[in-house]
Tab-separated table of C-alpha atoms and ligand atoms in Angstrom:
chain	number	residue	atom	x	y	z
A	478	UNK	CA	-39.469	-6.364	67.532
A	479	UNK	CA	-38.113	-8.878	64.878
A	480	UNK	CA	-35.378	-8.095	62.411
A	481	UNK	CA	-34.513	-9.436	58.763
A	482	UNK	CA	-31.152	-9.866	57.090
A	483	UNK	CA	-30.260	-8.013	53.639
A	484	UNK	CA	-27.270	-8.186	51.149
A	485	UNK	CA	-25.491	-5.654	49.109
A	486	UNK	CA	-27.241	-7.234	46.171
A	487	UNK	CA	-30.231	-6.974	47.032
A	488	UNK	CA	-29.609	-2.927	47.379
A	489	UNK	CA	-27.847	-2.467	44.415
A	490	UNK	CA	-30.413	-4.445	42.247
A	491	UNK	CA	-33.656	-3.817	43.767
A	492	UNK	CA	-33.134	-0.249	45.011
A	493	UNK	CA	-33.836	0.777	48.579
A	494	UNK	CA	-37.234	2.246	47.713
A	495	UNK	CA	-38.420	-1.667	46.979
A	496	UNK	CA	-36.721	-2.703	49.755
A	497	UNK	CA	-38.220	-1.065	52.190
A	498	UNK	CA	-41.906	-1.224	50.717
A	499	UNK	CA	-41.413	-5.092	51.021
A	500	UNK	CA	-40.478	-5.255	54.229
A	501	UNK	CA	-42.800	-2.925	55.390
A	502	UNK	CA	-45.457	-5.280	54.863
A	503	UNK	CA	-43.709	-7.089	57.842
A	504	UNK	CA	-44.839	-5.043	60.626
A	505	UNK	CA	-42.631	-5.643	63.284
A	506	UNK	CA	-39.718	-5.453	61.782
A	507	UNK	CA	-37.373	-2.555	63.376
A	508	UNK	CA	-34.053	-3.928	62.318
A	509	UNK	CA	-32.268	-4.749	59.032
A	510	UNK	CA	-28.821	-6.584	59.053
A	511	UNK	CA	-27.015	-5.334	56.286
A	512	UNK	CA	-24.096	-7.666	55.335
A	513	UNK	CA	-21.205	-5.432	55.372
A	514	UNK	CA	-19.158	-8.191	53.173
A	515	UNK	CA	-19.762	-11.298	52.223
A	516	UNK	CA	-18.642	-15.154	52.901
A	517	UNK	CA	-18.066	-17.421	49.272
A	518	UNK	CA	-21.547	-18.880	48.886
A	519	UNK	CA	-24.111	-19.388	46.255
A	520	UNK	CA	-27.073	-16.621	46.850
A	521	UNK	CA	-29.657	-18.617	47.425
A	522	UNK	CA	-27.934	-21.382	48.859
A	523	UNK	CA	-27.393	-24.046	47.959
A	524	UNK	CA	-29.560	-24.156	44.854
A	525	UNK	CA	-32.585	-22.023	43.341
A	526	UNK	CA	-33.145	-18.595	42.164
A	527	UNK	CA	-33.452	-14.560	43.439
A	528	UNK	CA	-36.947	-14.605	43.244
A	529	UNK	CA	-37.642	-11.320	43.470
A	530	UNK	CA	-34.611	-9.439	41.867
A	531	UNK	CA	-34.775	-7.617	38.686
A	532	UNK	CA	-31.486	-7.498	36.953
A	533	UNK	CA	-30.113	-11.539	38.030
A	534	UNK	CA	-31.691	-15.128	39.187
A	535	UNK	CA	-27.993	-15.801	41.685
A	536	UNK	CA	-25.380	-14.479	42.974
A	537	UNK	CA	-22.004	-15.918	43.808
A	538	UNK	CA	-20.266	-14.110	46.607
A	539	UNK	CA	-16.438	-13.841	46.887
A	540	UNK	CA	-15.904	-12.734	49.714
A	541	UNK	CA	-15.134	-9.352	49.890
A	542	UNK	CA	-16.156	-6.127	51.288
A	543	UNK	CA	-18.574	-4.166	50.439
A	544	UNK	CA	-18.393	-0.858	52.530
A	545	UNK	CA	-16.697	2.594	51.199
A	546	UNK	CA	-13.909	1.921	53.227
A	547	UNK	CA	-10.198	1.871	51.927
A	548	UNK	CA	-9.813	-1.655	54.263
A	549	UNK	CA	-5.734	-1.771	53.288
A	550	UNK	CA	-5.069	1.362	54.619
A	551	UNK	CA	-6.962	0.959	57.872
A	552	UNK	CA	-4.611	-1.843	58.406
A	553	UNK	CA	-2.053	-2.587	56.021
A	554	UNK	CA	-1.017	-6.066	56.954
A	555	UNK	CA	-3.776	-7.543	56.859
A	556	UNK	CA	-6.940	-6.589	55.457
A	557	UNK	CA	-10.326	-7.801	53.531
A	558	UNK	CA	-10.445	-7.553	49.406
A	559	UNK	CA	-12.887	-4.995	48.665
A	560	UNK	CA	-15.631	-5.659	46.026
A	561	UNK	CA	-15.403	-4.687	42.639
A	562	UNK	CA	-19.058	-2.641	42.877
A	563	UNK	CA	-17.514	-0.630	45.946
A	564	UNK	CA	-14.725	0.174	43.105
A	565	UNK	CA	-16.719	0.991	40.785
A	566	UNK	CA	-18.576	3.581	42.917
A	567	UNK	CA	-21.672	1.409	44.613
A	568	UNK	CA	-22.619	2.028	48.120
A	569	UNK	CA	-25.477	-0.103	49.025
A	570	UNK	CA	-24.395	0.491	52.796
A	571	UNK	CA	-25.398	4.127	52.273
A	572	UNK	CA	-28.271	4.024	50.227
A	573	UNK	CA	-30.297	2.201	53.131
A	574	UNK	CA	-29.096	4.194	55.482
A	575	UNK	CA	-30.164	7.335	53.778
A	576	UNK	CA	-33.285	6.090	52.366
A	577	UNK	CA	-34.357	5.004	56.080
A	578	UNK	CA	-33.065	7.573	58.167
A	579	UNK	CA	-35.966	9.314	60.378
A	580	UNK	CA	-38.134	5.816	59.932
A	581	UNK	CA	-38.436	3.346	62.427
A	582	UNK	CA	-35.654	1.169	61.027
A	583	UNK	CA	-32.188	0.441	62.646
A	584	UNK	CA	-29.931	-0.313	59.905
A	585	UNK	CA	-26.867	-2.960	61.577
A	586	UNK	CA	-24.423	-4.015	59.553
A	587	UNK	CA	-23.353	-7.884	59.739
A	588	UNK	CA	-19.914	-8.729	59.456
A	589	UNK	CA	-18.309	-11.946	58.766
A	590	UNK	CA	-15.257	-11.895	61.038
A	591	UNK	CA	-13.052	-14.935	60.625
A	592	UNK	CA	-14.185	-15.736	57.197
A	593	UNK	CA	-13.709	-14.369	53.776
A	594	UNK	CA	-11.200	-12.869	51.249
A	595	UNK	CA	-8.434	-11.579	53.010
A	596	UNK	CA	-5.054	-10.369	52.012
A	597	UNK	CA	-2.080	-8.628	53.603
A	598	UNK	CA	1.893	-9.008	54.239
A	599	UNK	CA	0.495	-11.138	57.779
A	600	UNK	CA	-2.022	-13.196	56.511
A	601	UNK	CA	0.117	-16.070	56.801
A	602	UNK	CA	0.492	-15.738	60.340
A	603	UNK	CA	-3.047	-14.930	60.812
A	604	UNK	CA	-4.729	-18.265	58.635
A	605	UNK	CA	-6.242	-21.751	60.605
A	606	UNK	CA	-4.194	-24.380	60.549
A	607	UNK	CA	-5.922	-27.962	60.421
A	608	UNK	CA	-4.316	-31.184	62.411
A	609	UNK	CA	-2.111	-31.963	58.939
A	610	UNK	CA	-0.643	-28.723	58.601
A	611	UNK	CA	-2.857	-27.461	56.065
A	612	UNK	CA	-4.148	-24.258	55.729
A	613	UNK	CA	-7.980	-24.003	55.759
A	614	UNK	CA	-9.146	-21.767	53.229
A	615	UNK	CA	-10.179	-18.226	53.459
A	616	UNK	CA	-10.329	-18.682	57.517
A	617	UNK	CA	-8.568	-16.647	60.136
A	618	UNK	CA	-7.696	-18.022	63.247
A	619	UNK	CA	-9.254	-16.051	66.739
A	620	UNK	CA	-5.813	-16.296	68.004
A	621	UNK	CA	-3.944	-14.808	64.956
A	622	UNK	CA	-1.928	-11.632	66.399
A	623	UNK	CA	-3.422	-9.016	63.902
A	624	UNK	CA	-7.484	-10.018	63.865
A	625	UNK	CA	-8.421	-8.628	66.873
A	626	UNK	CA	-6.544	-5.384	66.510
A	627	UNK	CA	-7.288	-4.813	62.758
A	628	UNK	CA	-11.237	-5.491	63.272
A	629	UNK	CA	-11.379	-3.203	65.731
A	630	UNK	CA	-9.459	-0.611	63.746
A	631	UNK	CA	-12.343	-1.403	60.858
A	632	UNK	CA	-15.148	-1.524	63.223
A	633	UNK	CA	-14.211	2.047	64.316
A	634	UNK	CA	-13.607	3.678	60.804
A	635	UNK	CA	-17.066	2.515	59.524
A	636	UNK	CA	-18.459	3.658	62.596
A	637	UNK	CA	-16.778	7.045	61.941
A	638	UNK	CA	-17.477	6.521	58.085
A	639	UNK	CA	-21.496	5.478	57.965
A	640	UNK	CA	-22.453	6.717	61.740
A	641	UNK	CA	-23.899	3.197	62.244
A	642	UNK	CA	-23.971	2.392	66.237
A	643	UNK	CA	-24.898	-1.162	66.618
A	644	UNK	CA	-22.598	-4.023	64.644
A	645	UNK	CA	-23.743	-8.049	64.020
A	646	UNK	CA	-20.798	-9.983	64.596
A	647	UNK	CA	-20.593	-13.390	62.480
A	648	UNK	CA	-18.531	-16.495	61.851
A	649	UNK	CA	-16.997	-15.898	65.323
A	650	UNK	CA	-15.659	-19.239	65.788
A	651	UNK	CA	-13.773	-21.939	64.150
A	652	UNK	CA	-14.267	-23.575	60.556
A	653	UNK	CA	-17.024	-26.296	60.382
A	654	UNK	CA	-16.912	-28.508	57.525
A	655	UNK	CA	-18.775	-26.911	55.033
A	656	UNK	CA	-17.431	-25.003	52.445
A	657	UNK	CA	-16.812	-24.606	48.534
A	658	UNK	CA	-15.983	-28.641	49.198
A	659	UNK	CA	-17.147	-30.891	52.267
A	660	UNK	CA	-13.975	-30.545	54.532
A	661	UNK	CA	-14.542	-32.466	57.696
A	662	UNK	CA	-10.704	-31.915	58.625
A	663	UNK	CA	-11.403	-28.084	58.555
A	664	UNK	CA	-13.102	-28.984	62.158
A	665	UNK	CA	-9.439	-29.946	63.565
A	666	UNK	CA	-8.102	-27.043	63.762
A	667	UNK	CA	-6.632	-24.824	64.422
A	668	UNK	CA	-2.617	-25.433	65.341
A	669	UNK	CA	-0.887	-22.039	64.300
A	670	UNK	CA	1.722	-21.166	66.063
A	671	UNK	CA	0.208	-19.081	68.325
A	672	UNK	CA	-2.562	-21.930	69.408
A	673	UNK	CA	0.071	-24.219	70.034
A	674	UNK	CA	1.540	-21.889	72.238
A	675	UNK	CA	-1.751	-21.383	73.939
A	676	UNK	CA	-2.555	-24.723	74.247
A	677	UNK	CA	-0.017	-25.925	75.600
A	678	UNK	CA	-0.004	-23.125	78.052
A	679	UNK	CA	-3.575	-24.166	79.115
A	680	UNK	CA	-1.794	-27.639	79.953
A	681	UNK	CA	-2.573	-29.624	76.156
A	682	UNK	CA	0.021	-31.103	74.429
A	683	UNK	CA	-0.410	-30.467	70.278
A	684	UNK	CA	1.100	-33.473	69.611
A	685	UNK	CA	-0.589	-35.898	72.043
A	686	UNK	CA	-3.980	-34.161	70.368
A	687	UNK	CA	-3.376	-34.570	66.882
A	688	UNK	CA	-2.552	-38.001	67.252
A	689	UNK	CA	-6.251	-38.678	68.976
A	690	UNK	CA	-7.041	-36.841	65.870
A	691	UNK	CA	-5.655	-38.652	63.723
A	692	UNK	CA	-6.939	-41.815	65.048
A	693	UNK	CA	-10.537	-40.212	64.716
A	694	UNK	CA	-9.772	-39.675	61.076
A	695	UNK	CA	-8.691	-43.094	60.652
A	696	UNK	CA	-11.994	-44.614	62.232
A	697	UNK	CA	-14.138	-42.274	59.801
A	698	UNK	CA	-12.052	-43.709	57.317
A	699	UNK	CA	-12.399	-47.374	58.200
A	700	UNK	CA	-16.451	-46.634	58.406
A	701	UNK	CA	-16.112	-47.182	62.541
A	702	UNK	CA	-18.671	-44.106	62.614
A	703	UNK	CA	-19.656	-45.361	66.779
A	704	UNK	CA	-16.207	-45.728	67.710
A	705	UNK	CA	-15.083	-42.257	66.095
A	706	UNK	CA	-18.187	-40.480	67.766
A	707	UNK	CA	-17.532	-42.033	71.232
A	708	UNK	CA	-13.410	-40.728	71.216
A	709	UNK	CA	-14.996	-37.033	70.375
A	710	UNK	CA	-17.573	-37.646	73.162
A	711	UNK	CA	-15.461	-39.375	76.040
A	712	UNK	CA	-12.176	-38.725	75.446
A	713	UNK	CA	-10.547	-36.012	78.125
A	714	UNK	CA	-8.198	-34.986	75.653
A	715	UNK	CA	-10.994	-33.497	73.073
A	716	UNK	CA	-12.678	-32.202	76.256
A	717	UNK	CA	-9.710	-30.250	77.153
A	718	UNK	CA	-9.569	-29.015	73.312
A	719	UNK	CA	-12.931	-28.300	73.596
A	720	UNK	CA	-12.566	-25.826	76.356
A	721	UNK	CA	-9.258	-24.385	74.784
A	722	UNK	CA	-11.131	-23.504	71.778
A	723	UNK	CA	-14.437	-21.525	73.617
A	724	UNK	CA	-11.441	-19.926	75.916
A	725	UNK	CA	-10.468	-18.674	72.389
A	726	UNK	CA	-13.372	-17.130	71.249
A	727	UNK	CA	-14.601	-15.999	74.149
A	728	UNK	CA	-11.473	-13.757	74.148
A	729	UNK	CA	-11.102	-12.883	71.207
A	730	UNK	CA	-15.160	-11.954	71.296
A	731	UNK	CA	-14.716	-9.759	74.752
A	732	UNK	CA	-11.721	-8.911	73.724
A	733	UNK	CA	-12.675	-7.345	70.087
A	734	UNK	CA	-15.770	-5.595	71.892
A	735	UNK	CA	-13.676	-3.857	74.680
A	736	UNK	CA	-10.771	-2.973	72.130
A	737	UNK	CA	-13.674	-1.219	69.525
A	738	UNK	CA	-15.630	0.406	72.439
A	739	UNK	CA	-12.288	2.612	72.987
A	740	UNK	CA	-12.454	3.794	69.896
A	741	UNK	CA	-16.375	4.204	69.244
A	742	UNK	CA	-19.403	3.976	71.185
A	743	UNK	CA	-20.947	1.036	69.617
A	744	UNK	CA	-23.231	-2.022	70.668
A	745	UNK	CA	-22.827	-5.142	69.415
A	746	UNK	CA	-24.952	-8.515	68.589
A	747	UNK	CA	-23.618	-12.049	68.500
A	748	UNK	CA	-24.833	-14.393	65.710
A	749	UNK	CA	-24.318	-18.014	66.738
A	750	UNK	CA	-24.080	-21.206	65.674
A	751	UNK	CA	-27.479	-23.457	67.433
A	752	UNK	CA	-26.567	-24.399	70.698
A	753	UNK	CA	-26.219	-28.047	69.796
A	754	UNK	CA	-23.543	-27.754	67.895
A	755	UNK	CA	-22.356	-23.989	68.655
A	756	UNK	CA	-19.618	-25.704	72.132
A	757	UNK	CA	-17.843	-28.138	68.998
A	758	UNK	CA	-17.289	-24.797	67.139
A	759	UNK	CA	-15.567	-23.073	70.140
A	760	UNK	CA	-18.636	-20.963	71.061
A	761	UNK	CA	-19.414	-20.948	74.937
A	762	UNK	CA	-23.224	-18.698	75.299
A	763	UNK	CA	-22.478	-18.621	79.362
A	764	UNK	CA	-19.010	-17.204	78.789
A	765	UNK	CA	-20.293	-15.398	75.579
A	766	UNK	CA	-23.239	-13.379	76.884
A	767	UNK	CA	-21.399	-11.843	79.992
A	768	UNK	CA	-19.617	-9.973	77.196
A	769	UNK	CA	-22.840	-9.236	75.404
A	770	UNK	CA	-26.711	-8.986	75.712
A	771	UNK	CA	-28.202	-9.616	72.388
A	772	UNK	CA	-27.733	-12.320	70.248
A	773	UNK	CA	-29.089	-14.225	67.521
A	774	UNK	CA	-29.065	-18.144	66.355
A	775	UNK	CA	-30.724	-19.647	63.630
A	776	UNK	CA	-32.457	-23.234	64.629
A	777	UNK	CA	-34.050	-23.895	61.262
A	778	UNK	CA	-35.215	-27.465	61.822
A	779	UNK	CA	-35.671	-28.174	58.121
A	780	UNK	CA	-32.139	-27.548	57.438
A	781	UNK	CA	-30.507	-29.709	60.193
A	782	UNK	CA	-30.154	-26.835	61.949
A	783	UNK	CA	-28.170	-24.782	59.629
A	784	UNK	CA	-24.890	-27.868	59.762
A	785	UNK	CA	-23.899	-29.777	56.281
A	786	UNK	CA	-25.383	-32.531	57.713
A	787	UNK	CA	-25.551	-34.259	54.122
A	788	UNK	CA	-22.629	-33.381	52.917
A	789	UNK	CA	-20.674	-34.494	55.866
A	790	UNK	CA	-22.448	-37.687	56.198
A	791	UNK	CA	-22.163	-38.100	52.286
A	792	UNK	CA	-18.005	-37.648	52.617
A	793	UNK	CA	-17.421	-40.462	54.873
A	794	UNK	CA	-20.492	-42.751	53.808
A	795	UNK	CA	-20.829	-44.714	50.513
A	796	UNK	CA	-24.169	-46.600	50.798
A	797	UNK	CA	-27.615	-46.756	52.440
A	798	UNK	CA	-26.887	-48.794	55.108
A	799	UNK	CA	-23.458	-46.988	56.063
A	800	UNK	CA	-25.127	-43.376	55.571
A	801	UNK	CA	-27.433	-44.791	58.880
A	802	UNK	CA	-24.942	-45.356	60.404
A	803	UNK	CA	-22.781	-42.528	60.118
A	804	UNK	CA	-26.122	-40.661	61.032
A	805	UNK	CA	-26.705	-42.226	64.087
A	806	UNK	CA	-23.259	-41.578	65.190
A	807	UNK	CA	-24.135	-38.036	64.469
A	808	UNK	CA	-26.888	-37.918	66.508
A	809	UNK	CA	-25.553	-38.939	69.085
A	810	UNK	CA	-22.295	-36.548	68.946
A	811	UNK	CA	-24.758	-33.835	68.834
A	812	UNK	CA	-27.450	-35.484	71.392
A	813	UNK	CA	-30.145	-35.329	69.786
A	814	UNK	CA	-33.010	-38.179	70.344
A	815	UNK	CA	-34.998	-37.759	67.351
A	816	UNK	CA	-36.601	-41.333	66.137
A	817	UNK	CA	-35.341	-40.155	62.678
A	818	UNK	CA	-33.587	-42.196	60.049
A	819	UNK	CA	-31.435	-40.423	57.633
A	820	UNK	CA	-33.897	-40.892	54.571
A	821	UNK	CA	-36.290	-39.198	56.543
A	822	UNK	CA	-34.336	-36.300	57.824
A	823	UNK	CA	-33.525	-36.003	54.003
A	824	UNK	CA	-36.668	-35.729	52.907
A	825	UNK	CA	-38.296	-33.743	56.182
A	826	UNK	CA	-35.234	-32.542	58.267
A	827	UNK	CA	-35.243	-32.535	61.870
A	828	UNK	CA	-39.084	-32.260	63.715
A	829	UNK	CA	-40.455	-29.209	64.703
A	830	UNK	CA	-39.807	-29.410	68.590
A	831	UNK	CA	-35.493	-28.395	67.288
A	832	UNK	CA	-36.818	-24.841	67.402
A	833	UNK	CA	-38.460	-24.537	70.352
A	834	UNK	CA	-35.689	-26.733	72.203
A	835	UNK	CA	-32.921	-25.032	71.137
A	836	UNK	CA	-34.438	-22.151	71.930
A	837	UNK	CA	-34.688	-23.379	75.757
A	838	UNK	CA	-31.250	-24.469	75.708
A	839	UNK	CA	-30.027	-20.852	74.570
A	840	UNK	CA	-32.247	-19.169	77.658
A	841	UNK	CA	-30.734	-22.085	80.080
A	842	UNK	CA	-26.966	-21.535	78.843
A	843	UNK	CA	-27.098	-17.829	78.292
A	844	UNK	CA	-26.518	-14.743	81.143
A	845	UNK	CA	-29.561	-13.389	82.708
A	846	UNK	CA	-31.947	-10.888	81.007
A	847	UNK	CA	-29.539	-12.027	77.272
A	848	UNK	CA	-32.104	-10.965	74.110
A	849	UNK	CA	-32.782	-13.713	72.335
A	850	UNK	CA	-33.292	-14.297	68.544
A	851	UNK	CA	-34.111	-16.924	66.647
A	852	UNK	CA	-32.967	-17.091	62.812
A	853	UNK	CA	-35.917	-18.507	60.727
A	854	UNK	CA	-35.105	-20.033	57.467
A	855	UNK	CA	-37.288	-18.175	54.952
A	856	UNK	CA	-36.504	-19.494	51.721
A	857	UNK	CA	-36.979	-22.668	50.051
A	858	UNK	CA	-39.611	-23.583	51.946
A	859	UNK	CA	-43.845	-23.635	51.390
A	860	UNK	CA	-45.615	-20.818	53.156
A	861	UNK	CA	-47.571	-23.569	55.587
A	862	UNK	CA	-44.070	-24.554	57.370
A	863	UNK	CA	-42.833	-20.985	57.785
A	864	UNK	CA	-45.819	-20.474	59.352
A	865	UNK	CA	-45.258	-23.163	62.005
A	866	UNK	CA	-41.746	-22.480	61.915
A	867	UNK	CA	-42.864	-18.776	63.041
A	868	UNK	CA	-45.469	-19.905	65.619
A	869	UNK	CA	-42.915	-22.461	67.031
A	870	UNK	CA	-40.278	-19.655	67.553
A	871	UNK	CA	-42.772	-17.154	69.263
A	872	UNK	CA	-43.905	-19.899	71.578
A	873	UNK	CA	-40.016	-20.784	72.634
A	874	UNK	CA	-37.860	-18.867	75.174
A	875	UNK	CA	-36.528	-16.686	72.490
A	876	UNK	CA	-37.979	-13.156	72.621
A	877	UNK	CA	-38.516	-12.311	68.681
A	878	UNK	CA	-37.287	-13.375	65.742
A	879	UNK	CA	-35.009	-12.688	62.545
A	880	UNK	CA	-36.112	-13.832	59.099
A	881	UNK	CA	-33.333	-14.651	57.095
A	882	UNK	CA	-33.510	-13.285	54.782
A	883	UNK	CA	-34.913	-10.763	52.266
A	884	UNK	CA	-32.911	-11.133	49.233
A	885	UNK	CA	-33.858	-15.475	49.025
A	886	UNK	CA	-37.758	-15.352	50.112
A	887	UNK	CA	-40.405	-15.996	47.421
A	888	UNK	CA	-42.746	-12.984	47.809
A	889	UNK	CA	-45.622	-15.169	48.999
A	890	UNK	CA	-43.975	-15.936	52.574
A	891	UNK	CA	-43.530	-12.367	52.847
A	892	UNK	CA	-47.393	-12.557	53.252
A	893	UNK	CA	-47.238	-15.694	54.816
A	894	UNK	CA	-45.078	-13.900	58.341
A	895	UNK	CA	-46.930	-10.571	58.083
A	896	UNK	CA	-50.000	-12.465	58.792
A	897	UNK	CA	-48.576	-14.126	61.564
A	898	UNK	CA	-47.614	-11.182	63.383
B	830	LIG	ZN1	-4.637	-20.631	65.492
């Protein structure tokens, strides 16, 4: 049974009534992941229009929340902005939930965990830290001392609130370079207080590893793309980081889980990054999936996988010739062994066969019996290449798939999947 991803918007401005007459033309679709807040990004991204929404043509998130829940009071010192509409009255939450209830639907809200607007007297000791000292916006850090106790508190009150039973869990890693602006230093983090602590504790001295960092940065700079790429890839010191960073998440994800199970009986999904480039982010699927079962990732092969790839190679590169370069050297970070230059992943993106390969690498890498999901990009795309993006997807290891998403997909590929089915 596949599942699709909604937004607030798309409730509030559409109606649940449309909603679920659209998606009902997908068959096989039993669950809906309702974003529960919301990340700061363009809606569609990056460019484009709402196709089907009556009352605007975009929407630009700030992340906020967007559930009728008081979020400072549920933890005071640290807490997500809520959204104006939730103010004002709006409960899009609600309004699927009611208009679905007795149906065939599961309604899941999707939460964003380490990123978006948050506020409280602790958010300075909660924020990632990047290699210079520099806060990175609008992230908070796995390690921070409040996350883990004030999402749980949250996860538990909307349980309690809404009666939902099953929670997508989001951005459960650290920063990649994307954002409002291309920030490849975003990836060097984080060095709070608290990580320092813990890496050096797991035998990694801060110092010695900002200083590798730092030389890394001053390849990129110097347009030494192969040198830069082979200190990520051989150097023990980054592999040591490496680890300490999946050691983070993979505690703070087991350890968010067990904390919100005392207070609620809930299930949870994982939504995470493409195996390729998910162990860079500090997300470990072996270590990952013996604290959960289901998860999703979302290999869409026109879109480099769902990475910046452009805008990262665009930062450090300045013509052709040095944009192949820099492209290579990503390739090869990543290992990838497509015979693909960078004008024709611009123009094409990665081949087919990323689906259905990163699909067997999630089986090979995950815990026995794991449900797998893979994300297809429906938006921005003709109908004849969701198709094979579809077919390729059913063929892999995964066992279904999750369209993302509703809000973004011209009404003809709505056609174009039920007919797959
Ligand atoms: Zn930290």
């Amino acid at each position: 049974m596949s599942g699709i991803h909604i937004h607030p918007h798309d409730i509030l401005d559409e109606g649940p009534e449309q909603i679920v007459k659209r998606i009902g033309v997908l068959r096989d679709v039993r669950h809906i992941f309702t974003a529960a807040n919301m990340m700061f990004e363009r809606n569609p991204y990056p460019a484009g229009i709402l196709p089907h929404n009556p009352k605007r043509t975009f929407v630009q998130s700030t992340g906020t929340f967007h559930l009728a829940v008081d979020t400072a009071s549920v933890y005071p010192d640290l807490y997500q902005k809520v959204d104006e509409t939730i103010r004002m009255g709006a409960d899009p939450l609600r309004d699927i939930l009611e208009r679905t209830r007795g149906t065939e639907y599961e309604i899941v809200p999707w939460l964003n965990v380490l990123n978006g607007y948050f506020t409280g007297a602790k958010l300075r000791n909660n924020r990632v830290i990047d290699f210079r000292g520099n806060e990175v916006d609008h992230w908070l850090c796995p390690n921070g001392e409040d996350v883990l106790p004030m999402w749980s508190r949250l996860l538990a009150e909307v349980h309690r609130e809404y009666g939902c039973r099953t929670f997508m869990i989001d951005r459960i890693r650290f920063p990649d370079w994307a954002g409002k602006r291309t920030n490849p230093g975003g990836l060097f983090s984080c060095f709070c207080e608290r990580c320092r602590k813990g890496m050096e504790a797991h035998g990694l001295d801060p110092r010695r590893m900002i200083a590798v960092m730092e030389n890394v940065a001053d390849l990129l700079a110097n347009k030494q793309f192969s040198q830069a790429q082979s200190v990520i890839t051989e150097s023990l010191l980054f592999r040591s980081w490496i680890r300490f960073r999946q050691n983070s998440v993979t505690a703070f994800v087991g350890g968010l889980i067990a904390e919100t199970k005392k207070y609620a009986d809930v299930s949870f999904w994982l939504d995470l990054w493409p195996p390729s480039y998910a162990w860079l982010l500090g997300q470990d699927y072996t270590e990952l999936t013996k604290h959960c079962g289901v998860l999703k990732h979302f290999p869409y092969h026109k879109l480099g996988g769902g990475a910046d790839v452009q805008g990262l190679i665009e930062y450090f590169a300045a013509d052709a010739a040095e944009r192949e370069e820099a492209f290579g050297a990503f390739m090869r970070l990543f290992r990838f062994d497509y015979e693909l230059s960078y004008r024709e992943f611009q123009q094409k993106g990665y081949p087919i066969r990323f689906i259905g390969e990163e699909n067997g690498k999630v089986r090979a890498l995950s815990a026995p019996g794991t449900q797998i999901y893979s994300g297809v990009q429906m938006w921005n795309l003709p109908a004849q290449e969701l198709a094979e993006a579809i077919i390729a997807a059913k063929a892999s290891d995964a066992d279904d798939v999750i369209y993302y998403c509703y809000g973004w997909a011209e009404e003809e590929l709505f056609a174009t999947a039920a007919n797959i089915m």
